[in-house]
């Protein structure tokens, strides 16, 4: 007969944390939420990649595009840009993130003096950039002749056919810096001259790049911003086990910092083959996660194939119907505990620590703290991020309430048959494993994420912990009954409607 596990399959709502002694040092401002997301040898070296808040956005069409990747990296996390699109468009999204903020930004919006205002407006519509350098050949490294910003023209007063050379700010009137200037010096020049952008030019007058005032301001507003060694935003990208030989090189060339195989069930030879090819092709230098799994066997199989982190969870997502369609999976709380135990055993045997990512099952903010306490190093979220302005889906009014569209990668709408490692010829989905839905609109990512992280920090303080690792060592959990779950919310009162406060 089949093997039957004695442990029950439990969800996060079935647990509560028991407080520990909170010392004087246990205050939210002292809590460190940084966490490693790729494997490393503990005690000898640090992880090659850490995030400053323990959340990443899901590999989903409705969640993670370049806009989400920029917003989340600025707040300290990572997005995995969805892979269920053409290789070219996914690589283009990665490039947009890497170019968004680099201190010294290469210009990708350039024209010649013979261009017209109509061309300027077309560039602005296509790229969103209002600053357009004018070079002799219209390239990013041509001889700089001038700059056009939105202050140089008025759409209502200027003929669209007017040539750029007639209204641009010419080079001899520009404030600029020579190649070799430091970022700190460039920012000082910007402040001294009260300008919004500073061109950097070479000895022979060619454009090298631009430094923007807004980048300085935005960095000050986002102290946890996640940057690489070149001060570019960090981003991840999703891949599948079908076209990886073509997709991976394109994503690496575009600048992706970390990859992750996207699959509903990762315990497969197809993932093993994908991991081994990537590690062999790039001499182990490309970081790639794998999954999803829910048990020790799946964890060890993918780690031994070369995975840098493991995603945990099958069927726990709010739009996922894998469990009811296939009857496979495990309650997310139980899955995280099982795989965390396997991770710790692997570390004791080898000295190598492989982070695990909890993917799915998060309904309330406190569930995030629970999954970290149970052993997860970081959390992948779909529904949570889909609600925000920065997600790529439409904001709609439905029954008098603002919502955003949200659909699963296993839905017919996504048409993402490549994520199902069943070895078939592919090309279509035999049945759906995800639904098409709405989620309540919640506003800006930063405002909501700051609140969620504040809750995590406060709970960690109540547990006497100042880091995620310390929380995992000290956390005490209790299983709750159905009636105690009811008791945990507002009950036996008539609640007032929330009043607007000025």
PDB file of N, CA and C in Angstrom, residues 1 18 50 55 111 114 147 149 171 174 201 206 215 245 292 325 360 364 366 393 444 481 494 499:
ATOM      1  N   UNK A   1       0.832  -1.196   0.000  1.00  0.00           N
ATOM      2  CA  UNK A   1       0.000   0.000   0.000  1.00  0.00           C
ATOM      3  C   UNK A   1       0.873   1.255   0.000  1.00  0.00           C
ATOM      4  N   UNK A  18       4.599  31.966  20.484  1.00  0.00           N
ATOM      5  CA  UNK A  18       4.607  32.252  21.914  1.00  0.00           C
ATOM      6  C   UNK A  18       5.705  33.290  22.169  1.00  0.00           C
ATOM      7  N   UNK A  50      22.422  38.689  -1.134  1.00  0.00           N
ATOM      8  CA  UNK A  50      21.509  38.887  -0.009  1.00  0.00           C
ATOM      9  C   UNK A  50      20.454  39.906  -0.408  1.00  0.00           C
ATOM     10  N   UNK A  55      11.515  39.301   1.139  1.00  0.00           N
ATOM     11  CA  UNK A  55      10.418  39.014   0.222  1.00  0.00           C
ATOM     12  C   UNK A  55      10.875  39.166  -1.222  1.00  0.00           C
ATOM     13  N   UNK A 111      18.827  61.787 -29.996  1.00  0.00           N
ATOM     14  CA  UNK A 111      18.434  62.229 -31.337  1.00  0.00           C
ATOM     15  C   UNK A 111      19.505  63.158 -31.897  1.00  0.00           C
ATOM     16  N   UNK A 114      18.778  67.465 -36.319  1.00  0.00           N
ATOM     17  CA  UNK A 114      17.830  67.550 -37.430  1.00  0.00           C
ATOM     18  C   UNK A 114      16.490  66.893 -37.104  1.00  0.00           C
ATOM     19  N   UNK A 147      21.001  69.392 -25.210  1.00  0.00           N
ATOM     20  CA  UNK A 147      20.033  68.550 -24.494  1.00  0.00           C
ATOM     21  C   UNK A 147      18.660  69.183 -24.635  1.00  0.00           C
ATOM     22  N   UNK A 149      14.951  69.089 -22.714  1.00  0.00           N
ATOM     23  CA  UNK A 149      14.094  68.646 -21.621  1.00  0.00           C
ATOM     24  C   UNK A 149      12.709  69.244 -21.841  1.00  0.00           C
ATOM     25  N   UNK A 171      25.242  72.954 -26.255  1.00  0.00           N
ATOM     26  CA  UNK A 171      26.325  72.464 -25.401  1.00  0.00           C
ATOM     27  C   UNK A 171      27.018  73.587 -24.641  1.00  0.00           C
ATOM     28  N   UNK A 174      25.392  74.366 -21.380  1.00  0.00           N
ATOM     29  CA  UNK A 174      25.145  73.254 -20.455  1.00  0.00           C
ATOM     30  C   UNK A 174      26.160  73.239 -19.322  1.00  0.00           C
ATOM     31  N   UNK A 201      30.903  63.870 -20.079  1.00  0.00           N
ATOM     32  CA  UNK A 201      31.467  63.819 -21.429  1.00  0.00           C
ATOM     33  C   UNK A 201      32.937  63.425 -21.367  1.00  0.00           C
ATOM     34  N   UNK A 206      32.506  63.593 -26.326  1.00  0.00           N
ATOM     35  CA  UNK A 206      31.487  62.568 -26.557  1.00  0.00           C
ATOM     36  C   UNK A 206      30.719  62.268 -25.275  1.00  0.00           C
ATOM     37  N   UNK A 215      17.798  60.417  -8.875  1.00  0.00           N
ATOM     38  CA  UNK A 215      18.411  59.194  -8.376  1.00  0.00           C
ATOM     39  C   UNK A 215      18.970  59.399  -6.978  1.00  0.00           C
ATOM     40  N   UNK A 245      18.284  26.678 -22.943  1.00  0.00           N
ATOM     41  CA  UNK A 245      19.560  26.832 -23.648  1.00  0.00           C
ATOM     42  C   UNK A 245      19.613  28.127 -24.453  1.00  0.00           C
ATOM     43  N   UNK A 292       9.082  23.759  -7.525  1.00  0.00           N
ATOM     44  CA  UNK A 292       8.778  23.732  -6.099  1.00  0.00           C
ATOM     45  C   UNK A 292       8.729  22.301  -5.573  1.00  0.00           C
ATOM     46  N   UNK A 325      -7.154  19.809  -8.513  1.00  0.00           N
ATOM     47  CA  UNK A 325      -7.112  19.210  -9.841  1.00  0.00           C
ATOM     48  C   UNK A 325      -6.339  17.891  -9.855  1.00  0.00           C
ATOM     49  N   UNK A 360       3.783  30.629  -1.365  1.00  0.00           N
ATOM     50  CA  UNK A 360       2.358  30.320  -1.264  1.00  0.00           C
ATOM     51  C   UNK A 360       1.874  30.247   0.168  1.00  0.00           C
ATOM     52  N   UNK A 364      -2.283  36.521   5.644  1.00  0.00           N
ATOM     53  CA  UNK A 364      -2.134  37.704   6.487  1.00  0.00           C
ATOM     54  C   UNK A 364      -0.649  38.023   6.667  1.00  0.00           C
ATOM     55  N   UNK A 366       1.021  38.410   9.330  1.00  0.00           N
ATOM     56  CA  UNK A 366       1.687  37.633  10.377  1.00  0.00           C
ATOM     57  C   UNK A 366       2.117  36.250   9.887  1.00  0.00           C
ATOM     58  N   UNK A 393      -0.918  44.677 -14.138  1.00  0.00           N
ATOM     59  CA  UNK A 393      -2.302  44.434 -14.560  1.00  0.00           C
ATOM     60  C   UNK A 393      -3.162  45.687 -14.457  1.00  0.00           C
ATOM     61  N   UNK A 444       0.243  51.978  -3.326  1.00  0.00           N
ATOM     62  CA  UNK A 444       1.659  51.898  -3.662  1.00  0.00           C
ATOM     63  C   UNK A 444       2.361  50.768  -2.917  1.00  0.00           C
ATOM     64  N   UNK A 481      -6.515  25.754  18.133  1.00  0.00           N
ATOM     65  CA  UNK A 481      -7.778  25.085  17.816  1.00  0.00           C
ATOM     66  C   UNK A 481      -8.652  26.001  16.985  1.00  0.00           C
ATOM     67  N   UNK A 494     -20.071  44.891  18.458  1.00  0.00           N
ATOM     68  CA  UNK A 494     -20.594  45.489  17.238  1.00  0.00           C
ATOM     69  C   UNK A 494     -19.582  46.523  16.785  1.00  0.00           C
ATOM     70  N   UNK A 499     -13.776  55.442  10.372  1.00  0.00           N
ATOM     71  CA  UNK A 499     -13.986  56.848  10.035  1.00  0.00           C
ATOM     72  C   UNK A 499     -12.767  57.389   9.305  1.00  0.00           C
TER      73      UNK A 499
END
